[in-house]
Each structure stands twice: as C-alpha cells, then as structure tokens.
GROMACS .gro file of C-alpha atoms in nm:
model
  177
    1MET     CA    1   7.199  17.888   6.215
    2THR     CA    2   6.980  17.903   5.900
    3LYS     CA    3   6.730  17.680   5.767
    4LEU     CA    4   6.985  17.580   5.483
    5GLU     CA    5   7.223  17.518   5.690
    6GLU     CA    6   7.012  17.329   5.948
    7LYS     CA    7   6.844  17.145   5.648
    8LEU     CA    8   7.211  17.045   5.533
    9LYS     CA    9   7.322  16.943   5.850
   10ILE     CA   10   7.077  16.720   5.893
   11GLU     CA   11   7.076  16.549   5.594
   12ASN     CA   12   7.462  16.522   5.455
   13MET     CA   13   7.656  16.536   5.737
   14ARG     CA   14   7.916  16.281   5.892
   15PRO     CA   15   7.938  16.253   6.290
   16GLY     CA   16   8.129  16.559   6.409
   17GLU     CA   17   8.095  16.754   6.124
   18GLU     CA   18   7.931  17.107   6.139
   19VAL     CA   19   7.875  17.375   5.853
   20LEU     CA   20   8.143  17.689   5.841
   21LYS     CA   21   7.995  17.838   5.565
   22VAL     CA   22   7.775  17.844   5.278
   23VAL     CA   23   7.849  18.030   4.954
   24LYS     CA   24   7.598  18.088   4.786
   25ARG     CA   25   7.602  18.294   4.417
   26HIS     CA   26   7.567  18.709   4.374
   27TRP     CA   27   7.244  18.833   4.374
   28ILE     CA   28   7.349  19.059   4.034
   29VAL     CA   29   7.247  18.714   3.853
   30PHE     CA   30   6.876  18.765   3.982
   31VAL     CA   31   6.924  19.114   3.814
   32MET     CA   32   7.033  18.996   3.492
   33LEU     CA   33   6.727  18.770   3.552
   34GLY     CA   34   6.495  19.097   3.548
   35LEU     CA   35   6.679  19.241   3.247
   36TYR     CA   36   6.554  18.923   3.079
   37PHE     CA   37   6.191  18.991   3.187
   38LEU     CA   38   6.187  19.369   3.084
   39LEU     CA   39   6.285  19.240   2.761
   40GLY     CA   40   6.008  18.998   2.750
   41LEU     CA   41   5.795  19.285   2.839
   42ILE     CA   42   5.938  19.496   2.518
   43ILE     CA   43   5.862  19.209   2.305
   44THR     CA   44   5.528  19.185   2.409
   45ILE     CA   45   5.478  19.561   2.328
   46ILE     CA   46   5.618  19.484   1.960
   47ILE     CA   47   5.393  19.197   1.935
   48TYR     CA   48   5.110  19.398   2.020
   49TRP     CA   49   5.194  19.682   1.775
   50ILE     CA   50   5.266  19.470   1.513
   51PHE     CA   51   4.972  19.237   1.524
   52GLY     CA   52   4.709  19.432   1.760
   53PHE     CA   53   4.499  19.342   2.036
   54GLY     CA   54   4.331  19.057   1.798
   55VAL     CA   55   4.351  18.701   1.823
   56TRP     CA   56   4.683  18.682   1.669
   57GLY     CA   57   4.861  18.919   1.869
   58ASN     CA   58   4.731  18.749   2.189
   59LEU     CA   59   4.834  18.387   2.049
   60ILE     CA   60   5.178  18.504   1.982
   61ASN     CA   61   5.214  18.670   2.309
   62ILE     CA   62   5.071  18.339   2.522
   63VAL     CA   63   5.319  18.100   2.349
   64ILE     CA   64   5.608  18.343   2.382
   65TRP     CA   65   5.566  18.405   2.715
   66LEU     CA   66   5.529  18.038   2.805
   67PHE     CA   67   5.873  17.955   2.640
   68PHE     CA   68   6.007  18.291   2.812
   69SER     CA   69   5.840  18.241   3.158
   70LEU     CA   70   6.008  17.865   3.126
   71PHE     CA   71   6.323  17.961   3.030
   72LEU     CA   72   6.308  18.222   3.332
   73PHE     CA   73   6.264  17.957   3.564
   74VAL     CA   74   6.545  17.683   3.408
   75GLU     CA   75   6.766  17.997   3.444
   76TRP     CA   76   6.661  18.116   3.776
   77LEU     CA   77   6.696  17.758   3.889
   78ASN     CA   78   7.031  17.700   3.762
   79HIS     CA   79   7.140  17.982   3.937
   80GLU     CA   80   6.990  17.949   4.291
   81LEU     CA   81   7.083  17.573   4.326
   82ASP     CA   82   7.463  17.637   4.268
   83MET     CA   83   7.648  17.652   4.650
   84TYR     CA   84   7.953  17.596   4.827
   85VAL     CA   85   7.900  17.393   5.177
   86ILE     CA   86   8.226  17.416   5.350
   87THR     CA   87   8.217  17.204   5.686
   88ASN     CA   88   8.555  17.140   5.940
   89ASN     CA   89   8.649  16.844   5.731
   90ARG     CA   90   8.562  16.912   5.335
   91ILE     CA   91   8.390  17.107   5.081
   92ILE     CA   92   8.084  17.007   4.916
   93GLY     CA   93   8.002  17.184   4.578
   94ILE     CA   94   7.655  17.192   4.403
   95GLU     CA   95   7.628  17.302   4.057
   96GLN     CA   96   7.280  17.280   3.867
   97ILE     CA   97   7.403  17.255   3.526
   98ALA     CA   98   7.063  17.244   3.362
   99PHE     CA   99   6.717  17.181   3.469
  100LEU     CA  100   6.774  16.774   3.552
  101ASN     CA  101   7.133  16.767   3.559
  102ARG     CA  102   7.339  16.815   3.923
  103ALA     CA  103   7.655  16.787   3.981
  104VAL     CA  104   7.792  16.733   4.327
  105SER     CA  105   8.168  16.730   4.390
  106GLU     CA  106   8.338  16.690   4.724
  107CYS     CA  107   8.697  16.689   4.870
  108ASN     CA  108   8.870  16.696   5.174
  109LEU     CA  109   9.022  16.989   5.335
  110GLY     CA  110   9.342  16.852   5.337
  111GLN     CA  111   9.368  16.778   4.954
  112ILE     CA  112   9.284  17.134   4.887
  113GLN     CA  113   9.583  17.271   4.704
  114GLU     CA  114   9.526  17.624   4.656
  115VAL     CA  115   9.216  17.896   4.645
  116ASN     CA  116   9.208  18.148   4.366
  117SER     CA  117   8.970  18.471   4.346
  118LYS     CA  118   8.926  18.689   4.070
  119THR     CA  119   8.758  18.991   4.018
  120SER     CA  120   8.758  19.167   3.635
  121GLY     CA  121   8.487  19.404   3.536
  122LEU     CA  122   8.363  19.723   3.646
  123LEU     CA  123   8.021  19.573   3.724
  124ALA     CA  124   8.186  19.303   3.963
  125ASN     CA  125   8.409  19.551   4.153
  126ILE     CA  126   8.141  19.776   4.231
  127PHE     CA  127   7.881  19.464   4.332
  128ASN     CA  128   8.163  19.328   4.470
  129TYR     CA  129   8.187  18.954   4.307
  130GLY     CA  130   8.382  18.736   4.122
  131VAL     CA  131   8.518  18.353   4.019
  132LEU     CA  132   8.620  18.164   4.319
  133SER     CA  133   8.833  17.824   4.172
  134ILE     CA  134   8.962  17.592   4.454
  135GLN     CA  135   9.246  17.339   4.294
  136THR     CA  136   9.230  17.002   4.494
  137ALA     CA  137   9.452  16.698   4.439
  138GLY     CA  138   9.170  16.465   4.317
  139ASN     CA  139   9.061  16.374   3.981
  140LYS     CA  140   8.864  16.695   3.933
  141THR     CA  141   9.094  16.946   3.985
  142THR     CA  142   8.969  17.234   3.977
  143LEU     CA  143   8.604  17.358   4.132
  144LYS     CA  144   8.474  17.695   3.999
  145MET     CA  145   8.190  17.961   4.116
  146THR     CA  146   8.116  18.233   3.918
  147PHE     CA  147   7.938  18.521   4.058
  148CYS     CA  148   8.056  18.450   4.422
  149PRO     CA  149   7.973  18.717   4.649
  150ASP     CA  150   8.350  18.902   4.802
  151ALA     CA  151   8.512  18.637   4.623
  152ILE     CA  152   8.834  18.756   4.771
  153GLN     CA  153   8.712  18.745   5.122
  154THR     CA  154   8.561  18.404   5.091
  155SER     CA  155   8.902  18.233   4.929
  156ARG     CA  156   9.060  18.368   5.235
  157LYS     CA  157   8.808  18.248   5.481
  158ILE     CA  158   8.838  17.905   5.305
  159LEU     CA  159   9.215  17.933   5.356
  160ASN     CA  160   9.218  17.980   5.698
  161ILE     CA  161   8.966  17.669   5.745
  162VAL     CA  162   9.199  17.490   5.517
  163ASP     CA  163   9.470  17.561   5.725
  164ASN     CA  164   9.301  17.529   6.053
  165TYR     CA  165   9.207  17.169   5.989
  166ARG     CA  166   9.592  17.095   5.888
  167ASP     CA  167   9.689  17.202   6.197
  168GLU     CA  168   9.445  17.013   6.357
  169LYS     CA  169   9.562  16.704   6.214
  170ASN     CA  170   9.892  16.783   6.284
  171ILE     CA  171   9.877  16.848   6.617
  172LYS     CA  172   9.655  16.527   6.636
  173GLU     CA  173   9.909  16.303   6.442
  174ASN     CA  174  10.169  16.445   6.682
  175LYS     CA  175   9.997  16.295   6.978
  176GLU     CA  176   9.976  15.940   6.903
  177TYR     CA  177  10.363  15.938   6.840
   0.00000   0.00000   0.00000
C-alpha cells in the first residue's frame, strides 16, 4: 500500500472500507509545465538581449520570474492534487479547481450508470492517456478527469469494481429473504 493510500485510509475511510485504486493525472501534464518553464527561459534571454545585464534587465526578469514561478506552482498544484479514489463502496473525486478552491465529489458504487473513456490525438495514443468520465444517478451527473493514465483500462477496472459491488449487494439481499 502506498503512502497516499495509507493516508486516505486513515483520514477518510468508513468502517470496512478499503482503497482499491487511486487514479491521478498522467505525467504528461508535468512535461507541459516543463515546456512553460523553457518558455520562461527564452523570455529571460530575450529580455537580457533587449535590456542587457543592467539594472533594468535584472529587475524586469526578477518580476517576471516571481509571477511566472507563482503561475507554475499553482498549475502544478492544480494537476497534482486531482485524483479519484476508488474503494469497495464508493468513488471519491477530488478536483483542485484553483489555488484555494477544491471540489470533492463522492458517489456510491451503486449509483454509477456508466463509465466512459476517450483517447484522442497522437500524443494521447502514444503516451496512453485520455479522458475518463463516470456518469452517476446523483445530482452531479458526471465525474470527469482529463489526462487520465491508461483511461481505457482504468474504465474497465472501475466497471469491474462496480459489477463486483452489485453482485455482492445482490447476494446479501438474496440471503436476507
């Protein structure tokens, strides 16, 4: 069990509940952040080329890098903290919307109506990521995660977990009669 699963088990679990799978975003989003960083380096070189290494060039670069590093940190945080936690009773969707804005959605496995995955584009097929959508019977109709690693296999695994949950529930209900 990973440290993340142990932490989730301690903090948020109901009695008899166990973590079956934790789905986080694909590592490709961090490559995109690295490309933003390279863009910042190019901007730094251009500013030094225009203003030189004097006071103004240094001051402009410091101000730009302060804002740019804050932007990179917030973007990293938004992608790092998004996850689905699949247990034997429910799915918990944690989405970091903005810096201090988080949405936590939770649904019982019995409420899940369908699980869809979509992989489109050359990079998504090469690096095996896509969009995972879980449609529920509750008020929030869809839980959606973009940049889900191995989206097709993850959707199959979630469907298998849901089927096992429903089978166990039917067996328990039949034993009661």
